[in-house]
Structures are given as structure tokens and as C-alpha cells.
Coordinates of C-alpha atoms in Angstrom, one line a residue:
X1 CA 12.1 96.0 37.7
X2 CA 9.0 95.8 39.8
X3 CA 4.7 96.0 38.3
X4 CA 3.0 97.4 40.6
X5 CA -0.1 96.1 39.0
X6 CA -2.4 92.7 40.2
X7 CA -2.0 89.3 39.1
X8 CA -3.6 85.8 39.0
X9 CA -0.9 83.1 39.9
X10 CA -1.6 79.3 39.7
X11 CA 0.8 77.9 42.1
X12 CA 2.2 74.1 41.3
X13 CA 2.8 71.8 44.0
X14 CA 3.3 68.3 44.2
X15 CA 1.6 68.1 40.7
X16 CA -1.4 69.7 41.7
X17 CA -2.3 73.0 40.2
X18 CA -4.0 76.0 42.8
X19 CA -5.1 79.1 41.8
X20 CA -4.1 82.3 44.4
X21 CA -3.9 86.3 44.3
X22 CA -0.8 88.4 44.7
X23 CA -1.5 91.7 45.5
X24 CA 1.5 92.6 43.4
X25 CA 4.9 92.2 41.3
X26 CA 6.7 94.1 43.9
X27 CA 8.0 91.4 45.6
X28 CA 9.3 89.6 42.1
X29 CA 12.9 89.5 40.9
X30 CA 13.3 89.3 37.4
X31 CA 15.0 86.3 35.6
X32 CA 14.4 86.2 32.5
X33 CA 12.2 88.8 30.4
X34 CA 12.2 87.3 27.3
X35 CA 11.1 84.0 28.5
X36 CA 8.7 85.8 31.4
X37 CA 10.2 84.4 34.2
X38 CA 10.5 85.7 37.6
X39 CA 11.6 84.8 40.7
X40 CA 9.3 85.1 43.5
X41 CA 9.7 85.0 47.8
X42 CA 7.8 82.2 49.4
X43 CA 5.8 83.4 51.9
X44 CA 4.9 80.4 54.8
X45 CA 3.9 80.6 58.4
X46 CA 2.9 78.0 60.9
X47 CA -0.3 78.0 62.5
X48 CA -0.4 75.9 66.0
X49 CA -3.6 75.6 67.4
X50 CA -3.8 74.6 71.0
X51 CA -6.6 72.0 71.8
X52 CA -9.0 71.9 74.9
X53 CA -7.6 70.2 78.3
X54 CA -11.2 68.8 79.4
X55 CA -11.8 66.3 76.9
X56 CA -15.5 65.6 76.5
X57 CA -16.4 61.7 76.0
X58 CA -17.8 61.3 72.5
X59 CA -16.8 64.9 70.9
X60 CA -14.2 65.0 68.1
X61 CA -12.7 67.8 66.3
X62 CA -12.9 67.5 63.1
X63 CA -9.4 69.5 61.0
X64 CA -11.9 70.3 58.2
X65 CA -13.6 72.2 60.2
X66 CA -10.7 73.9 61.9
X67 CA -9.2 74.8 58.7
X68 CA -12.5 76.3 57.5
X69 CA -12.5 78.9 60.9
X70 CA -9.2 80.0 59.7
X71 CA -10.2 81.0 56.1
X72 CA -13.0 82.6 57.6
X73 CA -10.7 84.4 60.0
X74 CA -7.9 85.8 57.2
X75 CA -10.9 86.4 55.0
X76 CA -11.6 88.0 52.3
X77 CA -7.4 86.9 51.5
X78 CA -6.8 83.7 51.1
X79 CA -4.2 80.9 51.4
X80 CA -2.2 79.8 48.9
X81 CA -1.4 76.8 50.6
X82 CA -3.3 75.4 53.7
X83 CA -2.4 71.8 55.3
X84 CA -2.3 69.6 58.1
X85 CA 1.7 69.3 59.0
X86 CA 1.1 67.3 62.7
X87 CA -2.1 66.2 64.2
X88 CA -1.8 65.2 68.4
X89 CA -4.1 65.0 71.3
X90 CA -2.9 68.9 72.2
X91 CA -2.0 70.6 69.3
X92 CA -2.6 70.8 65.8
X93 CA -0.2 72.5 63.7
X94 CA -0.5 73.9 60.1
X95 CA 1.6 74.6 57.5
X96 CA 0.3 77.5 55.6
X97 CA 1.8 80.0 53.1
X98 CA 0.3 83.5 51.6
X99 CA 0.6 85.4 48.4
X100 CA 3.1 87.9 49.3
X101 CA 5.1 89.1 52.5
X102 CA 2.4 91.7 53.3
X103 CA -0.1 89.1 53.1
X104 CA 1.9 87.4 55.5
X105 CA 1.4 90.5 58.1
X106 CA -2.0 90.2 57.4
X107 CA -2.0 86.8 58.3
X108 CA 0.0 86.9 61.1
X109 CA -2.3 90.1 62.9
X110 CA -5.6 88.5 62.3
X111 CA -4.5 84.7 63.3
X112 CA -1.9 85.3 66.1
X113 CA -3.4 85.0 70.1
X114 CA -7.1 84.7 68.5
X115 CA -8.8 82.3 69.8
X116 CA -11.7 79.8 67.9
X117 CA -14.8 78.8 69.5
X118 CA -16.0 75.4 68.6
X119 CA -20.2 74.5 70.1
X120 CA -18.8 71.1 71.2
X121 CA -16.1 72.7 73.3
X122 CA -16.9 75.6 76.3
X123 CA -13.3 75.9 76.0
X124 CA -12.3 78.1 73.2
X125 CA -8.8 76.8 70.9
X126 CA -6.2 79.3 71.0
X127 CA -4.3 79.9 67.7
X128 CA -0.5 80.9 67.9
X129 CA 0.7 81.8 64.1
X130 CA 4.4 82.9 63.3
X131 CA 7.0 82.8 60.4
X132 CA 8.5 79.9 58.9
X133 CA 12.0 79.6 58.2
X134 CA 13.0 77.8 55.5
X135 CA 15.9 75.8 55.2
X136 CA 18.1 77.5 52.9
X137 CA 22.3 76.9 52.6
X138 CA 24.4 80.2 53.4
X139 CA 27.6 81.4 52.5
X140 CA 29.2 79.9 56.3
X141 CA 27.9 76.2 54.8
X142 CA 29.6 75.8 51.5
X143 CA 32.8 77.4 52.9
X144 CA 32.9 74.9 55.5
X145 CA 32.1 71.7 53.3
X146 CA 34.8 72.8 50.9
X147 CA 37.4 73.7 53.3
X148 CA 36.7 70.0 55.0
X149 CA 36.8 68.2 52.4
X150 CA 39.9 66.8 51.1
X151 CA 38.9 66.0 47.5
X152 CA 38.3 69.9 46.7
X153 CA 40.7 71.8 45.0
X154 CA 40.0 75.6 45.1
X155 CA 42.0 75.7 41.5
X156 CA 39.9 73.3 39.8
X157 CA 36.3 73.9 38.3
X158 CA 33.7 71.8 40.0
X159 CA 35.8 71.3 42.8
X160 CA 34.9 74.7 44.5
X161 CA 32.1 76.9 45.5
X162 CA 31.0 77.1 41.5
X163 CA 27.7 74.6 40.8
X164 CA 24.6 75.0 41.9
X165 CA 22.2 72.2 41.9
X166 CA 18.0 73.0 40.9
X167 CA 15.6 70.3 41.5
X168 CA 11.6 70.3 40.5
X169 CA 11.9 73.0 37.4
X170 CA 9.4 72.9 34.7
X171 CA 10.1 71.5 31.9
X172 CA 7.8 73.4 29.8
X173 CA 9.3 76.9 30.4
X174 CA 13.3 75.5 29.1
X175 CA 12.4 73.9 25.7
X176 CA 13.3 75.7 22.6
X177 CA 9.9 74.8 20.3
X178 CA 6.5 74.2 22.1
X179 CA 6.7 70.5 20.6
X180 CA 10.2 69.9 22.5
X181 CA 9.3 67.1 25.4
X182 CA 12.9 67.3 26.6
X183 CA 14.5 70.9 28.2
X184 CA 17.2 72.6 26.3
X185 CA 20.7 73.4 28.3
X186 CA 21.1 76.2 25.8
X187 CA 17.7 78.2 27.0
X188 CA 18.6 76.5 30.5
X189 CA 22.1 78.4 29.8
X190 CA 20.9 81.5 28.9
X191 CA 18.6 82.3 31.3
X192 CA 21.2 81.5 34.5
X193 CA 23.5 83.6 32.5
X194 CA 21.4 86.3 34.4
X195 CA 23.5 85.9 37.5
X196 CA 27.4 85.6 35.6
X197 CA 29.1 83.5 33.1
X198 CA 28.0 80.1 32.9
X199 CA 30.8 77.6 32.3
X200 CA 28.5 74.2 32.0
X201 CA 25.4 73.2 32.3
X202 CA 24.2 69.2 32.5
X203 CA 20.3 68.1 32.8
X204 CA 20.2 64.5 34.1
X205 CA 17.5 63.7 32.4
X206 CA 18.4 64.6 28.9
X207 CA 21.4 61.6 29.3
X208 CA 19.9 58.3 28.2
X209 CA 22.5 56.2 30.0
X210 CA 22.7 58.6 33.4
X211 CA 20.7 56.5 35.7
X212 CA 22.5 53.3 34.4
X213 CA 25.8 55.6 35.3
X214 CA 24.3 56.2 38.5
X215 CA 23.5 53.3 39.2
X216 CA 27.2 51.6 38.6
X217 CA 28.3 54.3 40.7
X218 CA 26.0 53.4 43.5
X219 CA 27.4 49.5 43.3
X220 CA 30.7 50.8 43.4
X221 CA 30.0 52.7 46.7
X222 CA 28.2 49.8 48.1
X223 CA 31.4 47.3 47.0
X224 CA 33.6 49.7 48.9
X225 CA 30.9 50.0 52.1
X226 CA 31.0 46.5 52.1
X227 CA 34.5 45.1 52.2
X228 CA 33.5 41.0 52.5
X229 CA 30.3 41.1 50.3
X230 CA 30.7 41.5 46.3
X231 CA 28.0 43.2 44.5
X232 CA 27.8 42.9 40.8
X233 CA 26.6 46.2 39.0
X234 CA 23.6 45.7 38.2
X235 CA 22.5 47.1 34.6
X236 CA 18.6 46.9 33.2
X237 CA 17.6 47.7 29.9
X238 CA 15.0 49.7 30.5
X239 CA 15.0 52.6 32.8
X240 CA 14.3 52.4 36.6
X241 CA 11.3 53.5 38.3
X242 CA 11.9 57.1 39.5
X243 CA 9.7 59.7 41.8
X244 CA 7.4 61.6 39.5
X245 CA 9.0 64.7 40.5
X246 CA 12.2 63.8 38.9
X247 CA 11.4 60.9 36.4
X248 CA 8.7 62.4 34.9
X249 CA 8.9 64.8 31.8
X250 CA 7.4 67.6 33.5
X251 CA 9.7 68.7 36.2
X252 CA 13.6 67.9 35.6
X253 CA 17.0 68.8 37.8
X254 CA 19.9 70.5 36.6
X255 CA 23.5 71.3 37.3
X256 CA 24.6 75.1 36.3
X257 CA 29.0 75.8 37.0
X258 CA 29.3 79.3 36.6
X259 CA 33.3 80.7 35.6
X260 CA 34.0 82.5 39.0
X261 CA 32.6 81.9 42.6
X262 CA 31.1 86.0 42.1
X263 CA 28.1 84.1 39.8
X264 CA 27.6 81.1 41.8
X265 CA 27.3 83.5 45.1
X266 CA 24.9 86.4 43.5
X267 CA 22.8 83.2 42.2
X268 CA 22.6 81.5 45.9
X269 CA 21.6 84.6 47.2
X270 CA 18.9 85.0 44.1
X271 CA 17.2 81.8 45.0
X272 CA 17.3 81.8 48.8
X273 CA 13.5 81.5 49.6
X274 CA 12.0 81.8 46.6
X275 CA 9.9 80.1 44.0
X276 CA 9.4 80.0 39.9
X277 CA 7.1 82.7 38.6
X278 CA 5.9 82.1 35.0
X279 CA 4.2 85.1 33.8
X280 CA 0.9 83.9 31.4
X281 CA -0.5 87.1 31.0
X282 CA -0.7 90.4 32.5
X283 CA -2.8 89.2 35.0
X284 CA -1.9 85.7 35.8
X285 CA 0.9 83.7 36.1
X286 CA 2.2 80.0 37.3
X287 CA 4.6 79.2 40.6
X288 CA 6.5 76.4 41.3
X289 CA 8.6 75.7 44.3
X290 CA 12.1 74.6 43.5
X291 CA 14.6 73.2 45.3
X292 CA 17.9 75.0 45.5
X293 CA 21.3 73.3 46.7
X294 CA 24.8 74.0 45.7
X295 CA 27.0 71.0 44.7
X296 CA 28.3 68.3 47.4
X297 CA 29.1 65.7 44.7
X298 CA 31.6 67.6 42.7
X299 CA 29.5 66.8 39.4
X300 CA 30.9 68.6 36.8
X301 CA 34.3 68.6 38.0
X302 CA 36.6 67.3 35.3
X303 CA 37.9 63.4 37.0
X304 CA 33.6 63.1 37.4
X305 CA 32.7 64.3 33.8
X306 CA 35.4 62.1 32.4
X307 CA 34.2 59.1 34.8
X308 CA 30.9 59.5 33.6
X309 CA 32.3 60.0 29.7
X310 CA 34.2 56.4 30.5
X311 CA 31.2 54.7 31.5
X312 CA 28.7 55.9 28.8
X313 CA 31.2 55.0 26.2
X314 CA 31.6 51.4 28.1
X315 CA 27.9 51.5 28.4
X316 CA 27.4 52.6 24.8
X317 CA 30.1 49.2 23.6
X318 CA 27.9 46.9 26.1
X319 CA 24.7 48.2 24.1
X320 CA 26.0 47.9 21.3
X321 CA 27.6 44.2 21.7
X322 CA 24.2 43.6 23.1
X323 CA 22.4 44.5 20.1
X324 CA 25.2 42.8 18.0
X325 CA 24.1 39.5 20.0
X326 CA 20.8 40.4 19.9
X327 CA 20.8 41.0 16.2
X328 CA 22.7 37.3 15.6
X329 CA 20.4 35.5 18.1
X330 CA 17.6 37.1 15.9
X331 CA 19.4 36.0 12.9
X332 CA 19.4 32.6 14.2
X333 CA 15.8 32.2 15.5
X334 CA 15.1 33.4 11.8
X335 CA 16.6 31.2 10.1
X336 CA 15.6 28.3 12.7
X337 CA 12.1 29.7 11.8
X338 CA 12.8 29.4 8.2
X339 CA 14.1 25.8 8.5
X340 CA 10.5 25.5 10.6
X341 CA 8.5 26.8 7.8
X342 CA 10.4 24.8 5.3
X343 CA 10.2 21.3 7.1
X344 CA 6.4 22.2 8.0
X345 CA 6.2 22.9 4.5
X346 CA 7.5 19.5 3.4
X347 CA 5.0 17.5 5.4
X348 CA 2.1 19.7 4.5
X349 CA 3.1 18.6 0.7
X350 CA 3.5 15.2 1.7
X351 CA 0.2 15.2 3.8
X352 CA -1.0 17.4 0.6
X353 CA 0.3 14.6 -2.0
X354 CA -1.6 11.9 0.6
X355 CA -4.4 13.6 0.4
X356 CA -4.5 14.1 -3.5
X357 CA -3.7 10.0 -3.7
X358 CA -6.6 9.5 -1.5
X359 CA -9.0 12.2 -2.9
X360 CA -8.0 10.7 -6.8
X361 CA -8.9 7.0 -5.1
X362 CA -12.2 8.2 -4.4
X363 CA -12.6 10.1 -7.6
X364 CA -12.1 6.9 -9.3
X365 CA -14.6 5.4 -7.3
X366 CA -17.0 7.9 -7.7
X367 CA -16.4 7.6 -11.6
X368 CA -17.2 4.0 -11.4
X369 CA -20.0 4.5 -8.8
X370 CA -21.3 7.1 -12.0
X371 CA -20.6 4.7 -14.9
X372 CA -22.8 1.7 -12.7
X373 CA -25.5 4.2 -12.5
X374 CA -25.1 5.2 -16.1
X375 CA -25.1 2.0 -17.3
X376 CA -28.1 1.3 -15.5
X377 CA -30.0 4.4 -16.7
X378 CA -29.2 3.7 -20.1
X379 CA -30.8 -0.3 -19.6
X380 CA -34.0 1.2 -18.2
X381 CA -34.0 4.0 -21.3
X382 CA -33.8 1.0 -23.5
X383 CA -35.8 -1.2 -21.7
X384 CA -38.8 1.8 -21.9
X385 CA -37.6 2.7 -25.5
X386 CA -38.0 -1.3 -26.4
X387 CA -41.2 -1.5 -24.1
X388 CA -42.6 1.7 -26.2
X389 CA -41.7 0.3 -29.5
X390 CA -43.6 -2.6 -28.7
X391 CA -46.4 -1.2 -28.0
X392 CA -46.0 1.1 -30.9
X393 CA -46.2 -2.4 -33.3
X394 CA -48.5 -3.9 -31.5
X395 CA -50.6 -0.4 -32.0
X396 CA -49.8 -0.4 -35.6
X397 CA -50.6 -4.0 -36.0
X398 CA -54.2 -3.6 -34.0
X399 CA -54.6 0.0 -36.6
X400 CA -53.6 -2.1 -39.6
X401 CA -55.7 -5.3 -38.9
X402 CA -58.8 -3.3 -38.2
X403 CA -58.0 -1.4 -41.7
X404 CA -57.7 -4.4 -42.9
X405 CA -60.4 -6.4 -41.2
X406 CA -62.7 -3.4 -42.4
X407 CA -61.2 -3.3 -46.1
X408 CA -61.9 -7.3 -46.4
X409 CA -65.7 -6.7 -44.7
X410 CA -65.9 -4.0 -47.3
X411 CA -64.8 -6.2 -50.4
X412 CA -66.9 -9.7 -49.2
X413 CA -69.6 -7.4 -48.8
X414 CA -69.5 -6.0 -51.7
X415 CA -68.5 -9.5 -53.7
X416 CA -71.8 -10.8 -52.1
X417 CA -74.1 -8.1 -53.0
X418 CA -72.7 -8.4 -56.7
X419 CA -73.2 -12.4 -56.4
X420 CA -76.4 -11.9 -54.7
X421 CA -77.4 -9.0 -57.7
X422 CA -76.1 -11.3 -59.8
X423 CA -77.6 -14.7 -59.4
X424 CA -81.1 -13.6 -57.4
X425 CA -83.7 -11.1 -58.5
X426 CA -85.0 -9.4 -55.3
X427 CA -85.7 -12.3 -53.1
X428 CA -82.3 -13.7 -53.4
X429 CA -80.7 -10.3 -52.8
X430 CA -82.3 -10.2 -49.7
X431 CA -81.4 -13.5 -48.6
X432 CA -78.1 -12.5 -49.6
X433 CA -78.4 -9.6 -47.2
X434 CA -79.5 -12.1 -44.3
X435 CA -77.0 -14.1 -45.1
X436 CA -73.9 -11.4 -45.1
X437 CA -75.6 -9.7 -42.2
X438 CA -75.1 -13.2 -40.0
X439 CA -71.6 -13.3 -41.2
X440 CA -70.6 -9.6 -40.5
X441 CA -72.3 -10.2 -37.4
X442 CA -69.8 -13.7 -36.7
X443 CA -67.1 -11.4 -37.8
X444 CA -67.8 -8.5 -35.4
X445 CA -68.4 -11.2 -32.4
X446 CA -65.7 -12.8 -33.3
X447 CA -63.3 -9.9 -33.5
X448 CA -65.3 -8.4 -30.0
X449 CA -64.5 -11.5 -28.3
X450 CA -60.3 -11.1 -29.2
X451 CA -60.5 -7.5 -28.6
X452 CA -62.1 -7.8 -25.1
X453 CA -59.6 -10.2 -24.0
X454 CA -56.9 -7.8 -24.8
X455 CA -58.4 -4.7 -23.5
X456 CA -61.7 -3.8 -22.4
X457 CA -61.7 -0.5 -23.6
X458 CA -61.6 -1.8 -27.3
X459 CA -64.9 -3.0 -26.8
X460 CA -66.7 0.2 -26.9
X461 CA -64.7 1.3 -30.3
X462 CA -66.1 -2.0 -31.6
X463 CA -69.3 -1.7 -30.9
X464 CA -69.0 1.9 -32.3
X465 CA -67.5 0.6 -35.0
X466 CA -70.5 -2.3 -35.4
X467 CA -72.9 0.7 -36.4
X468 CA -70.8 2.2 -38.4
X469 CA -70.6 -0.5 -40.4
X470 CA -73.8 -0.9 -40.1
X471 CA -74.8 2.8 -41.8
X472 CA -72.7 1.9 -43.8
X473 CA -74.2 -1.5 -45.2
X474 CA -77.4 0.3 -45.7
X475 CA -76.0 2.9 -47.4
X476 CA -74.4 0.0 -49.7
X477 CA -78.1 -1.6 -49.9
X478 CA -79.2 1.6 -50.9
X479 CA -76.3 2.1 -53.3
X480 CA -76.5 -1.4 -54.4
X481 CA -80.8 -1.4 -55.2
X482 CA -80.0 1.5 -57.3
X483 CA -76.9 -0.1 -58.5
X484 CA -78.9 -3.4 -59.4
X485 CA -82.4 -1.4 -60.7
X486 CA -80.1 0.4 -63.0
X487 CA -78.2 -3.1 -64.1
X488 CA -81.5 -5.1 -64.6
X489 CA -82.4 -2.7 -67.4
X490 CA -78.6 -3.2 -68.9
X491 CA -78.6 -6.4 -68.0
X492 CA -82.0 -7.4 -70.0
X493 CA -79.9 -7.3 -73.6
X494 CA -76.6 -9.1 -71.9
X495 CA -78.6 -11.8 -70.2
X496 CA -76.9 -14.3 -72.4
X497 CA -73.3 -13.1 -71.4
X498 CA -74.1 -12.8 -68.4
X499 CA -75.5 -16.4 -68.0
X500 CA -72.0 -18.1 -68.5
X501 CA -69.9 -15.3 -66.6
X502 CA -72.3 -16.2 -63.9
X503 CA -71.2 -19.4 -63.2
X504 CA -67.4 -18.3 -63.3
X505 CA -68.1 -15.8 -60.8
X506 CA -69.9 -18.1 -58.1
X507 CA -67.2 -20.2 -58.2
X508 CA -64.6 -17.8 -57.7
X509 CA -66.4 -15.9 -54.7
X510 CA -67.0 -19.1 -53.5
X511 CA -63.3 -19.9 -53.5
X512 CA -62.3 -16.5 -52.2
X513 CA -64.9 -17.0 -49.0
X514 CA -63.8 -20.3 -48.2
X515 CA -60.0 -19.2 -48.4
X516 CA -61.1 -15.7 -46.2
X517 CA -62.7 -18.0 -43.3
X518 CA -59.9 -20.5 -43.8
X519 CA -57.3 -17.1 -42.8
X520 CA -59.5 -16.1 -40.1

């Protein structure tokens, strides 16, 4: 089935993505409707383009800028694909490729015997354009290679004109869920089911132990090459570098065996000269140039698939000895780890008990260091508490003997004035007065004199206390004129009693003031 409608294609080649025009689905064969794939002609023709025979000194030609005049002369079509393919002194040759076959024409009628014209150059470059042929097996090819070879049997799948081998297909377009990162051989079966029953399929790529497969084969070849010289197979853990073409996830390679040689043919004749067309949308879709080959190697024929069986299942025991030895090597360098932590252990507790010994040592000295300063607090708090208490008594004992000091004043004062009352009318009362002013005056010098030796600040709260005693004595002469004017008149009637209690009394006040100035 043919549209005969326009599309947008984005071509994919050597991982780099181009957007072109087809003029239309005419040219498409269909693969695969349900999965939107098509298969598409590759249109390519190379473009020679003679250089000038006088060569100026100085002028170059740049390609850039030949490439740009042929654009411009197959515009407004384009080129799907435009590169330099050899670059000498007298010709410069392109390999180009168009949308479609009539796009080709086009090309071809507007590019070949035209000439470009370059300012540096009086010599216009002629342009020669024709097909390309691409190199494609035929039907006289794999006759010949199977009837040559003497490992073929005509009777025996794989062995015979059967497999087909496709290199550089998209990954993307053979997964069964959008999340799949690996191609699927049943999708991969059912679309090449298009061309006739498919015996087998086998995608490379999806085998996790096919390029340690290939590469034992590879040693064996080499061990047969080379007779005298022994190679050992060679077998890495991890996966060898690969082309990204064929190691990546994006494109993969594949192996299809159809049941009769009527499949394999109508498929070689399918894919001769053409390329992947992915249908996005109505009006675009996505190319990719595949590489088509039937099978030289006899890879799914049943001695290979059983060889390669043998050596996954001796690759598979390998692995898994490997990760038995792995697993008790681990084992071991755990428990040599645990014996590590354990001994590492043990001397961090003895360091730890060392360490506690040493930090208890200088606890106790610390404790003692405490206890010195302890004691040595506690001397000076008694040493201040003592100091305090003595100046507490010896305040107490100034406060008491000035109590006292004033009480004994107050008493000889008043035992004079009663002698003086007594004994003397007026005249001697007064002399009495005299004479216990100029001992109260002794006293207070007396007692000023001790005071200012101990402190000087006494002396003022003597003298103060001078003229209080002072007011008071002449409050007591006051008191005591009043006393004596109102004893006189009492006195008048008891003059006889008081006569002989007189002389009793002088000599007891005289005994009491010698024995007061004998105790001062």
C-alpha cells in the first residue's frame, strides 16, 4: 500500500538526527502496520567536481563553500545527506543522497555538466553527478558461498541460504513496553514474519555472556592460526568496549532463520537498498540506514547454538564458582575484619582502663589539691570569725566600761552632792562642786588620754560625751539646789539625827572614793 500524501522524515545516521522532505510514500514498502514501519529506497549519487588546472599562488577553495553552490543549485529541494567522501588537488568528490528516486532525477538534471563559478578562479569547476550503487549481496553470491563451502549442508537449518543478518536497527521501535531498554525477539519475530515463517530469531545483545562467547571463540581461532604460540582465552568480568553502533542500547544486530529458503529470498530482495522508515505521524517520520547481510557464520545452525549453549553453561559454572570464591574470600575478610575490630577493641579498653587509672590518679589529686584549699579556707574563716569576735569583746568591753565609767561618775557625783548637801550650807556645796568638777575633769582626761591611744576617733565621742556630762551636772546642780532648799526646811526638825548620821556617812563616802581611785 502506497500514501500518496507528504511527509516530514528525520533521517538517523551515525547518531546524528537530520531532518528532510519526501515528496511522498510512493516509494515505501510496508513492513509492519501495526508497529508503523516501512521500508524505504535509499536514494545516493555522487557528485565529482573537477578543480581548476592553473593554480593561482595564495587562492584556496574552501569545500564549505562548494557545498553551499550545490544547495543553491538543487534548490528549493534539499539533501538529505551532503559530505565530503575524497578531497585531492583535482577533484573533489561528494557523497550525497535525496529524499526519493525522483528527487534523485531532479538532482541529477540540475547538477550533472553544470559548471560553478568561483571569483578566485577565471576558470569555472565543472560538476559531473551520477548514481550510486550500493553494495548489496544477490542471489549469484550466497549460492556460490554455500555451494563452496564445505561445512554447509543444504539439509540442515542454518547451514543454507536461511538467516539473514541486520546490523544498526533501533532499538526503540522492537521493545514491547515504552520502558523496555532491551529489544524483544518476539516483536523482532513478528514483524519479519512479513516475509515467511520465521524459524529463530537471536539478538546478540540481549545474551549477557555473548561477547565473553565471542571472545573464546576468537582465542580459539587465533590458537588454531597460530600453531607454535598458545593463547589462553581471555575472560573479563565486565563487558568489552564495543563501537556505539553495536554496543550501545540504541541500535542492536540480529539474526532472523526463516523455515524455507522462499522467506529468506523474498526478505533479501525486501531490503536490497533500502532504509528503516518509522512513521511518527501523518506527516513525519524517522529513517535509519541498516545494514543488511545474509549469514557467512552459520549462527544459528544447530553444532553453533549448541557450542554457544556449552560455553554459557561453562561460563555460567565459572561465574558462579567465581562468586562462590568471591563470597568465601568475603567471608573471610569479614571475619578477619571482625577479629580486627575485636583486637582493636581490646586495646582501646585497655588504653580506656589506662586512661581511667590515670584520670582517677588525678582525681584523687585534685580532691586533695580541694581539701588543702578547704582546709585553708576554713583557717582564714576562723581566723576572721576569731579576729571579729575579738573585736566584738573588745567592743562590748569599751560599751560596758563607758556604761560603767558613766554609772560610777553618776553615783560619786551624786554621793558628793549629798555629802556636800549634807555637811556644807551653800558655800560648802559649792566647794563641793569645784571640787567634783576637778575630779570629773581628771576622770575625763584620764579616760581621753587611754582612749586616744587606742583610737583617735574615740576622742571626739569623749569630748562629746565631756558636755554631756556636763548638761547633765548642771541639770543635777539644778536638781540638787532644789533637792537641798527643799531638805533644809525638812532637815531644820531632824538636825539632831542628822548630826550623828553625818559622821557615818563622811566616813563611808570617804572610804568608797578612796577604794574608786584605788580601782582606777
Amino acid at each position: 500500500p502506497t500514501r500518496p500524501y507528504s511527509i516530514t522524515m528525520v533521517s538517523i545516521t551515525s547518531g546524528a538526527v537530520t531532518v528532510v522532505s519526501a515528496a511522498d510514500l510512493s516509494e515505501c514498502t510496508e513492513l509492519h502496520s501495526l508497529r508503523n514501519l516501512y521500508l524505504k529506497p535509499i536514494s545516493r549519487l555522487v557528485i565529482v567536481v573537477t578543480m581548476p588546472t592553473l593554480k593561482i599562488p595564495g587562492v584556496t577553495v574552501s569545500n564549505w563553500e562548494i557545498m553551499e553552490r550545490l544547495k543553491a543549485m538543487v534548490a528549493p529541494d534539499q539533501f538529505t545527506h551532503l559530505k565530503v567522501e575524497k578531497s585531492t588537488l583535482d577533484l573533489l568528490t561528494f557523497d550525497a543522497e535525496a529524499d526519493s528516486k525522483t528527487t534523485l532525477t531532479k538532482f541529477l538534471i540540475k547538477l550533472d555538466g553544470k559548471v560553478i563559478k568561483l571569483g578566485n578562479f577565471a576558470e569555472p569547476l565543472r560538476v559531473r553527478a551520477a548514481r550510486k550503487k550500493i553494495p548489496f549481496p544477490k542471489k549469484n553470491d550466497w549460492n556460490k558461498f554455500f555451494r563452496e563451502s564445505n561445512e554447509t549442508n543444504e539439509n540442515k537449518p542454518g547451514e543454507r541460504p536461511d538467516t539473514i543478518y541486520i546490523n544498526h536497527l533501533p532499538t526503540k521501535r522492537f521493545v514491547e513496553n515504552e520502558n523496555d531498554t532491551k529489544p524483544s525477539e518476539l516483536v523482532l519475530k513478528d514483524v519479519f514474519s512479513t516475509f515467511g515463517e520465521v524459524r529463530a530469531v537471536d539478538i546478540p545483545s540481549n545474551d549477557i555472556y555473548r561477547d565473553r562467547i565471542q571472545m573464546l571463540e576468537e582465542a580459539k581461532k587465533g590458537n588454531k592460526e597460530n600453531s607454535t604460540s598458545v593463547v589462553a582465552p581471555v575472560m573479563p568480568q565486565q563487558p568489552v568496549f564495543k563501537t556505539f553502533s553495536k554496543g550501545s542500547s540504541i541500535y542492536f544486530d540480529c539474526y532472523i532463520q526463516y523455515m524455507d529458503y522462499a522467506g529468506f529470498s523474498k526478505a533479501m530482495r525486501a531490503f536490497k537498498n533500502k532504509k528503516l522508515l518509522y512513521l511518527i505521524e501523518e506527516e513525519k517520520g524517522a529513517t535509519a540506514p541498516i545494514e543488511v547481510d545474509f549469514d557467512k557464520t552459520q549462527h544459528l545452525s544447530e553444532k553453533n547454538i549448541k557450542r554457544r549453549d556449552r560455553r554459557r553453561d561453562r561460563l555460567i559454572r565459572s561465574d558462579a564458582e567465581e562468586e562462590e570464591k568471591r563470597k568465601k574470600e568475603h567471608e573471610e575478610q569479614s571475619r578477619k575484619h571482625e577479629i580486627e575490630i575485636l583486637e582493636k577493641r581490646r586495646r582501646e579498653l585497655l588504653e580506656l582502663a589506662e586512661v581511667q587509672d590515670a584520670l582517677k590518679l588525678k582525681e584523687q589529686r585534685r580532691l586533695m589539691r580541694e581539701e588543702k584549699r578547704k582546709k585553708k579556707r576554713e583557717q582564714k574563716r576562723l581566723v576572721i570569725k576569731q579576729k571579729m569576735e575579738r573585736e566584738k569583746k573588745i567592743a562590748d568591753l569599751t560599751e560596758s566600761m563607758k556604761k560603767q565609767q558613766k554609772e560610777e561618775a553618776t553615783i560619786l557625783v551624786i554621793e558628793l552632792l549629798k555629802r556636800i548637801a549634807k555637811r556644807k550650807q551653800e558655800e560648802e556645796i559649792a566647794e563641793a562642786r569645784r571640787q567634783a568638777e576637778i575630779l570629773l575633769r581628771k576622770q575625763i582626761e584620764e579616760k581621753q588620754r587611754k582612749l586616744d591611744e587606742e583610737k583617735a576617733k574615740e576622742e571626739q565621742l569623749k569630748k562629746k560625751r565631756i558636755h554631756e556630762l556636763d548638761d547633765e551636772e548642771e541639770e543635777l546642780k539644778k536638781r540638787l539646789k532644789k533637792i537641798i532648799m527643799e531638805k533644809k526646811e525638812r532637815e531644820k526638825s531632824k538636825k539632831e539625827v542628822y548630826a550623828k548620821s553625818k559622821h557615818t556617812i563622811n566616813s563611808k563616802s570617804a572610804s568608797s572614793k578612796f577604794n574608786s581611785n584605788k580601782r582606777r
